[in-house]
Each structure stands twice: as C-alpha cells, then as structure tokens.
Coordinates of C-alpha atoms in Angstrom, one line a residue:
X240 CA 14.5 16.7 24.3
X241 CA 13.0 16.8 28.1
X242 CA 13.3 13.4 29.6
X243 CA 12.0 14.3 32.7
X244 CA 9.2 11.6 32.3
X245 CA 11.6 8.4 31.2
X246 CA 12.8 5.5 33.0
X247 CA 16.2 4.3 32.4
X248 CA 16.4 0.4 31.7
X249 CA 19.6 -1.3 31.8
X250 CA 20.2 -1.8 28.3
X251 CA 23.9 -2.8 28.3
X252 CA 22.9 -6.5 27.5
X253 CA 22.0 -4.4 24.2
X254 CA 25.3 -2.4 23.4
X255 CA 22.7 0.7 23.8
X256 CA 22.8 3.8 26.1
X257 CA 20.6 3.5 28.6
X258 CA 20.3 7.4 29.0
X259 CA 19.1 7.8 25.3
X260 CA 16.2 5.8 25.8
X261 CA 12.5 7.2 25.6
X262 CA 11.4 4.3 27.8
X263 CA 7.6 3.2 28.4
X264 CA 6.1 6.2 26.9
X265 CA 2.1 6.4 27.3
X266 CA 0.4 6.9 24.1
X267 CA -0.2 10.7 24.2
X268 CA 4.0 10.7 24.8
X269 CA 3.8 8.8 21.7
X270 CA 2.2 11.1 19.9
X271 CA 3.5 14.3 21.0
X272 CA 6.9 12.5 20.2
X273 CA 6.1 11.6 16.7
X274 CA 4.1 14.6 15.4
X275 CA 7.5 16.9 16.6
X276 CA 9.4 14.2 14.8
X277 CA 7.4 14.7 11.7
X278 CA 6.5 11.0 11.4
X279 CA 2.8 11.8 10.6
X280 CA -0.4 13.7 11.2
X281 CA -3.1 13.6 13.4
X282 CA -6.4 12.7 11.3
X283 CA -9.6 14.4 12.3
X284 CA -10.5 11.1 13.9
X285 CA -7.9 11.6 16.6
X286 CA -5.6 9.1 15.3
X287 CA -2.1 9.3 13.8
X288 CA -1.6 8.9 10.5
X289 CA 2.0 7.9 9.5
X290 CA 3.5 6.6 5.6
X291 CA 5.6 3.7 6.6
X292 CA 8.0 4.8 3.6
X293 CA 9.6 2.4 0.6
X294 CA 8.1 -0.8 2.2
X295 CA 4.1 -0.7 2.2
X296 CA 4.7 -4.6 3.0
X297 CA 6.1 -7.2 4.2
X298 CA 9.2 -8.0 2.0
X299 CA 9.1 -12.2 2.7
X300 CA 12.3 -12.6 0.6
X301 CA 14.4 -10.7 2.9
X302 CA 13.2 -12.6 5.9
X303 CA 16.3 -14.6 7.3
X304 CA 16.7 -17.3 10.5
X305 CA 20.3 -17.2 11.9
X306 CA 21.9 -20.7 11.3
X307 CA 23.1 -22.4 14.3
X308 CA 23.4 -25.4 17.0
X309 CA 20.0 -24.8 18.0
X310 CA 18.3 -24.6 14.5
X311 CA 20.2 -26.3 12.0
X312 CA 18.3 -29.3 12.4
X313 CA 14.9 -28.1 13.4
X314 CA 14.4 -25.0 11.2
X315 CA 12.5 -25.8 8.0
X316 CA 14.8 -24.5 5.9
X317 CA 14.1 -22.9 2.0
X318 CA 12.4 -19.9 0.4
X319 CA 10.3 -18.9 3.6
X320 CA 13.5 -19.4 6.4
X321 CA 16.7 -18.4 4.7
X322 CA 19.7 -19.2 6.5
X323 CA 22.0 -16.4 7.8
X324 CA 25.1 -16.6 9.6
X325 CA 25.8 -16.1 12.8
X326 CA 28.9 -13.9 12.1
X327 CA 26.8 -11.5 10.1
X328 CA 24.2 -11.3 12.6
X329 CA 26.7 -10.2 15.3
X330 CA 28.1 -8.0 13.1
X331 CA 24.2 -6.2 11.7
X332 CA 23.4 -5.9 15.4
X333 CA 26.8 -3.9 16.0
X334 CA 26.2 -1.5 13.3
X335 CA 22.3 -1.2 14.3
X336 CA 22.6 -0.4 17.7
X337 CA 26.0 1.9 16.8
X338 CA 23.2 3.4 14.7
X339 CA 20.6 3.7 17.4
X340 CA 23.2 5.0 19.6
X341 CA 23.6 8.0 17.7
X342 CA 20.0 9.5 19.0
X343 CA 17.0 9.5 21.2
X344 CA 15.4 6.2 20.5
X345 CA 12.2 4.4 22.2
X346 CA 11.9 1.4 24.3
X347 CA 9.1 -0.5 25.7
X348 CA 8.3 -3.9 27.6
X349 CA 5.6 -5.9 26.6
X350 CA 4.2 -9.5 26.3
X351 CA 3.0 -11.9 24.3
X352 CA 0.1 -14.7 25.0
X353 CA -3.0 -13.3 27.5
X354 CA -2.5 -17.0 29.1
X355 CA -0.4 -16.9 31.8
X356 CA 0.9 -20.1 31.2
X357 CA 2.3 -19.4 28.2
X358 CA 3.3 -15.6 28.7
X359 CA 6.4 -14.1 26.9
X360 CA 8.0 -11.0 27.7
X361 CA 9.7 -8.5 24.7
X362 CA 11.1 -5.4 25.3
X363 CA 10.9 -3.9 21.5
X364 CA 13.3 -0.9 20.6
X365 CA 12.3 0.9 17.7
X366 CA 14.3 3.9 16.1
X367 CA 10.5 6.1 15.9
X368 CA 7.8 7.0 18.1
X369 CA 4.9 5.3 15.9
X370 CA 6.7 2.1 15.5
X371 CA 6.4 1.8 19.6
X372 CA 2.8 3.5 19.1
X373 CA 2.2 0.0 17.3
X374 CA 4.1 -2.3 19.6
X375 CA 2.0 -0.6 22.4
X376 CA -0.9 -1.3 20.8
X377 CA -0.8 -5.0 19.4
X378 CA 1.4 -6.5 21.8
X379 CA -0.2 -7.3 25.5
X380 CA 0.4 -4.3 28.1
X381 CA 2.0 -4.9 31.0
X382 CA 0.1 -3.3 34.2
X383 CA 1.5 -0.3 35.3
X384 CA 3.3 -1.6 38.4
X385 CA 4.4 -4.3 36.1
X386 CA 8.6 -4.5 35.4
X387 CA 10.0 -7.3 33.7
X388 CA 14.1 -7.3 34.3
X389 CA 15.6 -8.4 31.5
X390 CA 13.0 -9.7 28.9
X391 CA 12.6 -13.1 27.2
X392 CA 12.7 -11.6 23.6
X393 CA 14.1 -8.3 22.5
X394 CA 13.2 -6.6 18.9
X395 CA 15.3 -3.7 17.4
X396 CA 13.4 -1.8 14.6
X397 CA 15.1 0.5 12.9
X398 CA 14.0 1.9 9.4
X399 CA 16.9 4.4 8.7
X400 CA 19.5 2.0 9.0
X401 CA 20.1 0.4 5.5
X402 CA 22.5 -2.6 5.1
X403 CA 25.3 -3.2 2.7
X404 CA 24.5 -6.4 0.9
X405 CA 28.2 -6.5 0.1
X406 CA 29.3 -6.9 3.5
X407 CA 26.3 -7.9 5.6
X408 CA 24.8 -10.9 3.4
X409 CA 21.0 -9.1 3.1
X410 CA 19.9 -9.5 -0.2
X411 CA 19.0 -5.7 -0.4
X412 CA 19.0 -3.0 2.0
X413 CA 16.4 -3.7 4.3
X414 CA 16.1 -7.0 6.4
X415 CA 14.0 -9.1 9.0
X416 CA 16.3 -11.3 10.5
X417 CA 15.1 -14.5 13.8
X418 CA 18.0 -15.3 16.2
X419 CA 16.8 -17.6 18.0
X420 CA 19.5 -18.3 20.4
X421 CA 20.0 -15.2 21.2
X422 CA 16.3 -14.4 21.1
X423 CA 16.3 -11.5 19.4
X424 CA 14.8 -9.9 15.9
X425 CA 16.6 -7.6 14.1
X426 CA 15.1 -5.3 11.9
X427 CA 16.4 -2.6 9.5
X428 CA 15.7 -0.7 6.1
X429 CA 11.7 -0.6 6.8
X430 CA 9.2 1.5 8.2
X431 CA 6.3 -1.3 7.9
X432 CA 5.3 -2.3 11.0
X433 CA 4.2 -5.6 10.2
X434 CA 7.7 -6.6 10.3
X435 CA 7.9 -6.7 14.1
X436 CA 4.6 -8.2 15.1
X437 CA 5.2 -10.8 12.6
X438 CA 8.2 -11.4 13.9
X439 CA 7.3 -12.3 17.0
X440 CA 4.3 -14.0 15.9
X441 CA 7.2 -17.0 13.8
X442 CA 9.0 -16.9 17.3
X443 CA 5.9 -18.8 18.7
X444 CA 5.2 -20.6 15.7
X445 CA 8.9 -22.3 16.8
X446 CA 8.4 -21.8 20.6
X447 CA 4.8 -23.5 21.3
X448 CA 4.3 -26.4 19.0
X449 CA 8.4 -27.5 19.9
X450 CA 8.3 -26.8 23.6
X451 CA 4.9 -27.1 24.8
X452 CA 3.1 -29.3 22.3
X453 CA 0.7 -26.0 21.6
X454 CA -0.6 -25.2 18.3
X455 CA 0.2 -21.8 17.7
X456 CA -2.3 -20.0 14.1
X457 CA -2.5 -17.9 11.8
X458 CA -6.2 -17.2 12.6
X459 CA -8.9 -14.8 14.2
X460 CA -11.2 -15.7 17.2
X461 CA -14.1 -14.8 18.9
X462 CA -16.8 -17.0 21.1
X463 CA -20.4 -16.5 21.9
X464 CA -22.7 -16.1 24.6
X465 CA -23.0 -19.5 25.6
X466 CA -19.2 -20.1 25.3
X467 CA -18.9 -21.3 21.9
X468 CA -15.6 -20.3 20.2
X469 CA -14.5 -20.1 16.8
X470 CA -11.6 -19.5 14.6
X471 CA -11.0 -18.4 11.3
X472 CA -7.7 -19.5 9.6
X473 CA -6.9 -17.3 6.6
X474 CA -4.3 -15.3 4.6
X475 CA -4.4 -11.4 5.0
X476 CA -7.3 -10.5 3.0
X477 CA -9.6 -13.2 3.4
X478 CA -11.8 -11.6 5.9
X479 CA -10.6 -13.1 9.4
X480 CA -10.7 -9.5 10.8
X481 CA -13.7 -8.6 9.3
X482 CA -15.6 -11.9 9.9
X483 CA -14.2 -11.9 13.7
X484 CA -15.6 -8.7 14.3
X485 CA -19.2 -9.7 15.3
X486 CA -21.1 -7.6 17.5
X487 CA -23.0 -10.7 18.5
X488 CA -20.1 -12.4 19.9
X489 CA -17.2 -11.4 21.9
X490 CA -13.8 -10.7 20.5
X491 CA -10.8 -12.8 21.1
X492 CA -8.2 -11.6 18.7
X493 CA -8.2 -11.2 15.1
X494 CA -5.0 -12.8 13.7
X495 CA -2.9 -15.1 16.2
X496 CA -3.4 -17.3 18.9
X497 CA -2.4 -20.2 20.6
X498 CA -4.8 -24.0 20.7
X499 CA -3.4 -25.2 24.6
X500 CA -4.9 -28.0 26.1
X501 CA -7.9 -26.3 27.6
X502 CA -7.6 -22.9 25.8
X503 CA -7.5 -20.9 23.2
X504 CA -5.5 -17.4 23.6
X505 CA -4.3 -14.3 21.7
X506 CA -1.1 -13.7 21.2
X507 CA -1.7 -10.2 21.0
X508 CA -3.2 -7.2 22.9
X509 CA -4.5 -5.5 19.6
X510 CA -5.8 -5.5 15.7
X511 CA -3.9 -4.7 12.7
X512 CA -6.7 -4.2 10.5
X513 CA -6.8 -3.8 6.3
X514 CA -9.1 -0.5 6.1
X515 CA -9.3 -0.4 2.2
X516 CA -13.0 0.4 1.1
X517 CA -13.7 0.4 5.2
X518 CA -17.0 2.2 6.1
X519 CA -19.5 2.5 8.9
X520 CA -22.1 0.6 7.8
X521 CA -19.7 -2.4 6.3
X522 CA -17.5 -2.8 9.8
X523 CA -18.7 -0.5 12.4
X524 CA -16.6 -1.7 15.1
X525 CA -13.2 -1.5 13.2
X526 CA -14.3 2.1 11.8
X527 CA -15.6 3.4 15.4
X528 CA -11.9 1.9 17.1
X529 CA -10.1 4.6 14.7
X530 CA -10.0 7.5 17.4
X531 CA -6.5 8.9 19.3
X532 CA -4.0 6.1 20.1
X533 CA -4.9 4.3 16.7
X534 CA -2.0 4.0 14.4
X535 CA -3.3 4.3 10.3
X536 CA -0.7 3.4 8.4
X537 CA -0.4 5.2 4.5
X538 CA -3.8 6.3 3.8
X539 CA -4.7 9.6 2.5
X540 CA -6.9 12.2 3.1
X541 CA -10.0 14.0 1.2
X542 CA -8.0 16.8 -0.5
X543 CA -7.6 20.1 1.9
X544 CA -9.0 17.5 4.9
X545 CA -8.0 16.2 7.7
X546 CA -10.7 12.8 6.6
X547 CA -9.2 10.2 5.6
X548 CA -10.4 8.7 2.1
X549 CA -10.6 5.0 2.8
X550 CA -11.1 4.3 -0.9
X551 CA -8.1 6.3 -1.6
X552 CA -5.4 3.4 -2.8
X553 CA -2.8 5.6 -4.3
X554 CA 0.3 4.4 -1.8
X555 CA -0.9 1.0 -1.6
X556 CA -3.9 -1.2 -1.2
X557 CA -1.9 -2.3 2.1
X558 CA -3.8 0.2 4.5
X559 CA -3.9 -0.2 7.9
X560 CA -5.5 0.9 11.4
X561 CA -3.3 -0.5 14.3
X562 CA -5.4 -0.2 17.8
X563 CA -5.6 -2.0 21.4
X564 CA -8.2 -4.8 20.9
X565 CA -10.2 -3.1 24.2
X566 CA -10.8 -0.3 21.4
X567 CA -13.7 -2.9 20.1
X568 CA -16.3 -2.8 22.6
X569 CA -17.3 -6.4 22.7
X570 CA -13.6 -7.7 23.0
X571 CA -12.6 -10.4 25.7
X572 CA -10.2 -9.3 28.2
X573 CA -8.3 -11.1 29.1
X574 CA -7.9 -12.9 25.5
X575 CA -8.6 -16.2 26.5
X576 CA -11.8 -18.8 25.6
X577 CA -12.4 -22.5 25.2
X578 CA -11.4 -24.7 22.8
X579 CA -13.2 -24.4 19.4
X580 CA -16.7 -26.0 18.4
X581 CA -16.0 -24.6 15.1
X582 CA -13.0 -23.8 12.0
X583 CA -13.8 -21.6 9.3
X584 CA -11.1 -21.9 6.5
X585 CA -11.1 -18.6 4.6
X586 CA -9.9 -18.6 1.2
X587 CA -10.3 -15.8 -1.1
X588 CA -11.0 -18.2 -4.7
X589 CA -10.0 -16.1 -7.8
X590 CA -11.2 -18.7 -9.8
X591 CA -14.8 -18.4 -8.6
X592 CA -14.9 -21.9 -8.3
X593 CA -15.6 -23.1 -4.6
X594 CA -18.5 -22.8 -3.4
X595 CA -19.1 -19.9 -0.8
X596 CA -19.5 -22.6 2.3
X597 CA -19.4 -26.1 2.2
X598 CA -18.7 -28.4 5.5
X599 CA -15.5 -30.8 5.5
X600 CA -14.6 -34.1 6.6
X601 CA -12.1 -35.0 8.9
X602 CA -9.7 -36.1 5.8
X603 CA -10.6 -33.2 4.1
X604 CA -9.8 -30.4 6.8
X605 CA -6.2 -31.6 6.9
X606 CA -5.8 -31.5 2.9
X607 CA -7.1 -27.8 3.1
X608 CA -5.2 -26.8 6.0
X609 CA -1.9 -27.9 4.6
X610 CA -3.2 -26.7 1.0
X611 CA -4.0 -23.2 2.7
X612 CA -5.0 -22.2 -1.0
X613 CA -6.1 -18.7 -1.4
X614 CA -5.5 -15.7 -4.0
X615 CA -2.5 -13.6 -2.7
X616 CA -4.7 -10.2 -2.6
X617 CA -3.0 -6.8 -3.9
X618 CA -0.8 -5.1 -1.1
X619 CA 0.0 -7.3 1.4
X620 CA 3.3 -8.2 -0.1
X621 CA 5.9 -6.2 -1.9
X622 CA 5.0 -6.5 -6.2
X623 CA 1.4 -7.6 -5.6
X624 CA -0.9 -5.7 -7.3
X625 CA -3.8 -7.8 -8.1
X626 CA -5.0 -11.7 -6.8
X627 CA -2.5 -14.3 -7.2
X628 CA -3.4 -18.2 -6.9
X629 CA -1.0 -19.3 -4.0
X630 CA -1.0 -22.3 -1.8
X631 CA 0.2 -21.3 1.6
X632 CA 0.7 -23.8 4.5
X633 CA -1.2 -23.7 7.3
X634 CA -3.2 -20.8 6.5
X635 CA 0.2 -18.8 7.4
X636 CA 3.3 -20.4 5.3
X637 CA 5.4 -17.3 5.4
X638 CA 5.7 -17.7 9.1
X639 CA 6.3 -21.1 10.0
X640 CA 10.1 -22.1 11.2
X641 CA 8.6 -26.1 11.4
X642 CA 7.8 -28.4 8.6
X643 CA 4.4 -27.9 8.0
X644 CA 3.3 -31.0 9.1
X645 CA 4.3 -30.5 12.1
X646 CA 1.3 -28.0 12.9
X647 CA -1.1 -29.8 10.6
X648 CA -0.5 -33.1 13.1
X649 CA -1.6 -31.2 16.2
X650 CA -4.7 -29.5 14.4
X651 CA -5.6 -33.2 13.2
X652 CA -5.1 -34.1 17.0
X653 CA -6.9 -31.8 18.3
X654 CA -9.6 -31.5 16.0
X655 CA -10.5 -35.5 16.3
X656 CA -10.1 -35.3 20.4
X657 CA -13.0 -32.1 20.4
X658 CA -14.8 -33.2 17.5
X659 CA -14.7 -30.1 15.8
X660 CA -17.0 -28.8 12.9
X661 CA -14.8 -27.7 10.0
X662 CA -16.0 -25.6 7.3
X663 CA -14.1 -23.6 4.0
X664 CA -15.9 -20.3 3.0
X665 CA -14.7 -18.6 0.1
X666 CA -15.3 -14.9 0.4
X667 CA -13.8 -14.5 -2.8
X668 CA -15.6 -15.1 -6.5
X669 CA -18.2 -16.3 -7.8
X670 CA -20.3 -16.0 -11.2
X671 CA -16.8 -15.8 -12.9
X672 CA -13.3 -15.7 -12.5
X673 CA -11.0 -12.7 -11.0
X674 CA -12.4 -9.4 -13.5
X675 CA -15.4 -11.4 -14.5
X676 CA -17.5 -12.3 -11.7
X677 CA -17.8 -10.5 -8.5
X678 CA -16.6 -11.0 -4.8
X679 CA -19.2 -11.9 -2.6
X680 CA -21.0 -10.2 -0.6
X681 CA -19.9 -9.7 2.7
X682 CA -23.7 -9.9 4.2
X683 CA -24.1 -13.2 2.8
X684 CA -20.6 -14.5 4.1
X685 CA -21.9 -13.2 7.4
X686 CA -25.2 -15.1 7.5
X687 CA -23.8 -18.6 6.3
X688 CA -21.3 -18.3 9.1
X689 CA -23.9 -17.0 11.4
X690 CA -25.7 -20.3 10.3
X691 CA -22.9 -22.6 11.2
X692 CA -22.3 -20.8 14.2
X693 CA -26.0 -21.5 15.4
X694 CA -26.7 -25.0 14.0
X695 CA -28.6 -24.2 11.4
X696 CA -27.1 -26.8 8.8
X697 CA -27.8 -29.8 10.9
X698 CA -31.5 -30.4 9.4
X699 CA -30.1 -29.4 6.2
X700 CA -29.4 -31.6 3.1
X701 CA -26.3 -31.3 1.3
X702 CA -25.1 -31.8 -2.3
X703 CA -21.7 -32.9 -3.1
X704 CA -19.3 -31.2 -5.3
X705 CA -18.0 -33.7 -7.8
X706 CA -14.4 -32.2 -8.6
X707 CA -14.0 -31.3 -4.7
X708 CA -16.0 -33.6 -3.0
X709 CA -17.3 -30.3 -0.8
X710 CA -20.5 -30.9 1.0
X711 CA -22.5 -27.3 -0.1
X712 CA -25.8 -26.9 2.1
X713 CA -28.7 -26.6 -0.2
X714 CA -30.3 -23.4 1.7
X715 CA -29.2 -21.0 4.2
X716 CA -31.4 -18.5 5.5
X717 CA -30.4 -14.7 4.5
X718 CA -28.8 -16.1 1.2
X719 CA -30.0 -16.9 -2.3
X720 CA -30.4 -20.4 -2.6
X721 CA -28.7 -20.2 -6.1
X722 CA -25.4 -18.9 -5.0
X723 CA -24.8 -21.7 -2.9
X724 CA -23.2 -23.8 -5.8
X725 CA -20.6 -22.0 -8.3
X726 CA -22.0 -23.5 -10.7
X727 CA -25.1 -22.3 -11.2
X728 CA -23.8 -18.8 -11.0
X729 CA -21.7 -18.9 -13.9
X730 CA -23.1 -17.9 -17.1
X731 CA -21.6 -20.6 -19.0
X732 CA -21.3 -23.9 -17.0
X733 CA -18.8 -25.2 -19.4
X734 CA -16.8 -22.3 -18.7
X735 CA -17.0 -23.1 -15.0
X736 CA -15.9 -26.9 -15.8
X737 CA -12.5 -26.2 -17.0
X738 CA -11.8 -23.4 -14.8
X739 CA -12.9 -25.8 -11.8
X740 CA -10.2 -28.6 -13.2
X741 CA -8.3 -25.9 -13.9
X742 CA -7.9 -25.1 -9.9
X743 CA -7.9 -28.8 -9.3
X744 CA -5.0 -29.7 -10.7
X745 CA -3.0 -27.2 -9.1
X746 CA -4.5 -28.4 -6.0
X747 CA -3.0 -31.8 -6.9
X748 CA 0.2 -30.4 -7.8
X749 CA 0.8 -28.1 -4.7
X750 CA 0.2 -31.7 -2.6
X751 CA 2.7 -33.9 -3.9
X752 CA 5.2 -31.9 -1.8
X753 CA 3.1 -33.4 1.3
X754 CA 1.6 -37.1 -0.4
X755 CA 4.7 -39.1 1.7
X756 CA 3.4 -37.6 5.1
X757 CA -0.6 -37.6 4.0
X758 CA -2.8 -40.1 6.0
X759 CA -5.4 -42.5 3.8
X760 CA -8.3 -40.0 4.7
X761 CA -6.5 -37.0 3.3
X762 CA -4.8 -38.6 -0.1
X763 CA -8.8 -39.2 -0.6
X764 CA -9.9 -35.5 -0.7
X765 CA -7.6 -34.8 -3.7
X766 CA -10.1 -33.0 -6.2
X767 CA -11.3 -35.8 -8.9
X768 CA -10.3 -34.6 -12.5
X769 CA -8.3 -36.5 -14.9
X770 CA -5.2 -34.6 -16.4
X771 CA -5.2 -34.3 -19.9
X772 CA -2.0 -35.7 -21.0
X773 CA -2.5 -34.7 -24.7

C-alpha cells in the first residue's frame, strides 16, 4: 500500500508503529482506502455505503469506566458505568494495539467543542478506513496547518479484535471501555460507529460539568435570525435531528453541546442522522447532505441499484447518514450561539397520552428532565425491536459518568438566571396507544414548535391537564384544534383514563430514586392519580 501521501505521528505513547499509520487522510483517501478494502460501496448518491457488521447499535451493557483514584468516588457507578479494572485495561490495550500493529491502520487528529474555550483535542485510531471517514466527519476538523503534538484524548477502534471474557473481564466479545486517567477509549469487537463519538461525547459529560461548571447535553440546537436559540433535549428517535433541521433557522448541532456562561456550542463538527423512512419532501436538508464524503451506515439498495431504499429495514431500523454539519446549507460555523430563549423536551409517548405540546413550569422542567421519559424506539440499541417505555436521565442516561442531579442542578441554574421557556412535545402517539393510534405528524410537530419559537402562545389560553398538570394551548395555527389534548383524540375516553394513570404511576415510581434530592416545586409536578391498592 503507497504511503507516499502519509504523515508519520509519533505514536510510541501508543505502543503503535508509527510507520503503519495512514495518518490524516482527506476524504477521497478515505474512500479509495475503504472501497479497495471492501468495507462498502459507493451509492449512486456519491456516498459510501458500509454494514457496520454484528453490532447495528450501541451495546450499553458492555460499556465499562476503568476504576481508579480519580473516579472511585466521583463516577456514578451501576448498570450505565460498570467498573473495570485497571489491570485489565492495561492488559486490553496491549493486545489491541499488538493487534493493530499487525497492519496498515488509520490515524487522525481532531477536536471536540467549536468554543475555543473549551476545545479538546483527540487523535482517534481506528482499525478501517470508514470508521475515520466518520470521526472526520462528526468530530471538529482541525485547519490544515493545524498539528496538535500529543492529543488530550486518544480513541482506538478496532472491530476485528474480539476479547476473551475469560481473561479480559468483558462480558462478551466486544467492549467500550472510559479510562479516564489515562484519557483514552478503548474500543473492540464492533463496527458501529456510534461507539466512538459517544464515547467521547460521556468524556465531557464528566469533563465540563466537574471542571468548568458547564452543562454539557444530550440535545440538538439551532438559533434564528434575530439570535434566538433553542434546544431540543431528547433520546435517539425523538426527532431532535429532524426538528433541528429548520431551513428557517440556522444550524448549530444536532445532538451534543455544551450550556457555558455566555454560550452554547457543539461538541461536534457533524450529524449522525436516523434515515429510516427519510425522503425529500419529509427532510430535504438531511436527504440533499447525502452526496460523496457522507458515511450511510447498513442500508440497502433498490434490487440491481445503486439507490438506496430508505424504507428498506431489513439489517436494522438503526440507519444512518454520517456527514460534516457544513453539508446542511444553513449550519452555523463556527458552532457557537447564545444562551437559549427556549427548551423543547422531546419524548416519543407510546402511550399516546401526553399531549403533543404543552408549556412547563419551572418545577415541572426539572421533574421531566430528570424523568427524561420517552419510548426506547426500535434500533437504537442492541434487542430493541419495537417502542419500549423507559425513563432516561437527563434526556441522555446512558451517557452520564455523574449523578444525575448533578446536571439537572445546573439546568435548574441556568434556566431560572435566563428565564427560559420550557416546553415537552411528544412526537410520539396520539388517538391510541403504540399499534392503535398513530404517530404524529411531523408537520404539525413543526408548526407548534414554530409557534413557540415565534411567540405565538403568549395571547393564548391554556387548559390544564389534570393527571399531569401540563399547560396544553388551546389553538395553534397550522394544527387541528382537537389534537391539542389526548384526550379528545381517543375513541374511548375511558380508555385514555387508565392508560393516562397507567403512565402516571410509572412516572411516580421512576422518581422515588430522585424524591431525597427533589426541591418543593418539583415533588409538586408528580402526575395526580391515586394507586389502586386493591
């Protein structure tokens, strides 16, 4: 293999020869390297289209933190940051780079966080050419003078190397493992790429709240003319890529970013978009950023085509489109706006029960952010194949190191000091349950938060929800007045009654976990239904 265009970094810190690295590759390299490889195909789009192998997901249960001086006492520790040991993490990262070692790998240097006062260098070594493709294109790209020494943060990916439970204390095969004293990820056994940028993306969740009092999210962001941002906090398939992408306002990022003190900034350079069902006229700016340098990850094509069927969901509902975030033409560069005027919680309600936007109080923003309740949709995860009710921290649970609390405290802070309007849209169900009633429509979700966005719900009256105690605008213009409350869409209201209570009770169970740390105003917006004891 030429290596006539490759830099040599010094990657003895690494255990790794220098001389077999295919460093800083642009992204036609990238390509050429991975269509000789046999990694994928180019679709008639221009992009590369690549199966990411056994793992269409992120596997969450083989997600470890390395257990040490540093984190011992500062990790939240349980089912979301399992504890490894140091020893086995030395060990792993002997036999993975021994592994690496053995061929031509790929190296690049990037960043994290588009404000300089926050910026984070990574150098990320991955074992194929379309797993750097993707840490080209959602990480921040250095400028082409730009070199970076030894970087803060150092990821090795590689997807061939499969552990030995036995002898390396993984659970299975394939691993995600934080060290976050020696600041470095280690990652072996999958091909998904989500692994690595949502590795990074718990390294700031740790980072920015502990060292610089910075509320790092799980959220998307855009801001409009007149300088108005926004952010959507949601789970992966909620909408917050979607609902970002306006054409009427400018992109910030569409999944993580950092609340500073004056700011809020992507921690990314690029989208990792769901493209299930996607089409032209439903998200033109995600379809049209599908061209050459895009990364689609386990579609498949129109038989005897180079098209790519979007509705196709034979290897998983877990498609993906990974491109640079210039690719949407509106997108802020650099990634940076002012702080929020508005919060949209996303939740995906498979109980067709909450209403499809209602405005919170103070109190009850902080229940729903630490509720984070939404239905765990089909793909995302390893064994999920239709919605699941789960409550989810934050709006991003699987990737917090700290107590929760800890994040909800600084959103309460912050939202009180900028007086912040807070709504929760459900761009789930309604008229019925999950296989019942239908989700709603995206054009209506669009025009209630296009409402919010412009004010128009200030000369509005509301009603109030008497399970939730939601404040549901009686009219919005664009949208049926009688979809605006659940109820009404239900065919039997009765039904809707005990499926409401239904929800509300696991509401009030999910919160008992957080009742000794809950202020007055939040132990108020518990949902109001009696539990049948009999």
């Amino acid at each position: 293999m030429s290596k006539a265009f490759m830099l040599k970094p010094d990657l003895s810190y690494l255990n790794l020869d220098s001389d077999k690295a295919l460093f800083q590759l642009n992204v036609a390299q990238l390509v050429e390297e991975a269509l000789k490889n046999g990694e994928g195909t180019l679709a008639d789009s221009g992009a590369l289209a690549i199966d990411t192998g056994k793992f269409t997901g992120r596997s969450p249960k083989d997600r470890f933190v390395v257990c040490d001086a540093l984190t011992a006492d500062s990790v939240w520790w349980g089912d979301i940051n399992i504890k490894f040991t140091p020893e086995h993490f030395d060990s792993l990262f002997e036999k993975v780079t021994s592994h690496l070692n053995q061929k031509d790998f790929y190296v690049r240097d990037a960043y994290a966080c588009a404000d300089e006062n926050y910026k984070t260098t990574i150098r990320v070594v991955t074992e194929t050419a379309y797993q750097n493709l993707f840490s080209n294109n959602l990480f921040l790209r250095l400028a082409a003078d730009e070199v970076i020494g030894q970087p803060e943060w150092t990821i090795i990916a590689a997807p061939t190397f499969l552990a030995d439970p036995a002898l390396d204390g993984t659970r299975q095969s394939n691993f995600s493992i934080l060290n976050f004293s020696k600041k470095m990820i280690l990652i072996g056994g999958t091909g998904y790429t989500g692994e690595i940028k949502k590795g990074i993306f718990s390294v700031l969740n740790f980072i920015l709240p502990e060292q610089r009092d910075t509320l790092s999210m799980h959220c998307s962001a855009n801001v409009g003319k007149d300088g108005d941002t926004a952010i959507f906090f949601g789970l992966s398939g909620t909408g917050k890529t979607t609902l970002s992408a306006d054409p009427e306002r400018g992109l910030i990022g569409d999944d993580e970013h950092g609340w500073g003190s004056e700011t809020v900034f992507n921690f990314e350079g690029g989208c990792y978009a769901k493209c299930v069902d996607l089409t032209a006229e439903k998200e033109p700016q995600i379809f049209n950023a599908i061209k050459f340098g895009s990364l689609l990850e386990n579609i498949n094509y129109f038989p005897q085509t180079r098209t790519v069927d979007f509705s196709n969901i034979d290897k998983t509902e877990n498609t993906r489109v990974a491109y640079p975030i210039d690719y949407i033409e509106n997108a802020i560069i650099p990634s940076i706006a002012g702080v929020p005027k508005n919060i949209f919680f996303l939740t995906a309600d498979a109980f067709g029960v909450l209403p499809p936007i209602s405005k919170l109080t103070p109190g009850q923003a902080m229940f729903h952010f630490i509720s984070g309740y939404t239905a765990k949709v089909a793909g995302t995860e390893a064994g999920v194949t239709e919605p699941q009710l789960t409550f989810s921290a934050c709006f991003g649970k699987a990737f917090l190191p700290l107590h929760p609390t800890r994040y909800a405290g600084l959103l309460g802070e912050k939202m009180q000091k900028h007086q912040v309007n807070v709504w929760l849209i459900n761009t789930g169900w309604s008229g019925g349950a999950y296989g019942v009633g239908k989700r709603m429509k995206l054009a209506y979700t669009r025009a209630m938060i296009s409402a919010a966005l412009k004010g128009e719900f200030e000369n509005i009256a509301f009603d109030t929800d008497p399970i939730f105690g939601l404040h549901i605008p009686v009219g919005c213009p664009e949208v049926p007045a009688e979809i605006l409350n659940p109820r009404n869409t239900w065919t039997d209201p009765k039904e809707y009654d005990q499926k409401a209570a239904e929800l509300a009770l696991a509401f009030i169970q999910n919160f008992k976990q957080f009742e000794d740390y809950a202020s007055d105003e939040m132990l108020a917006s518990l949902p109001k239904v009696v539990e049948n004891t009999h």
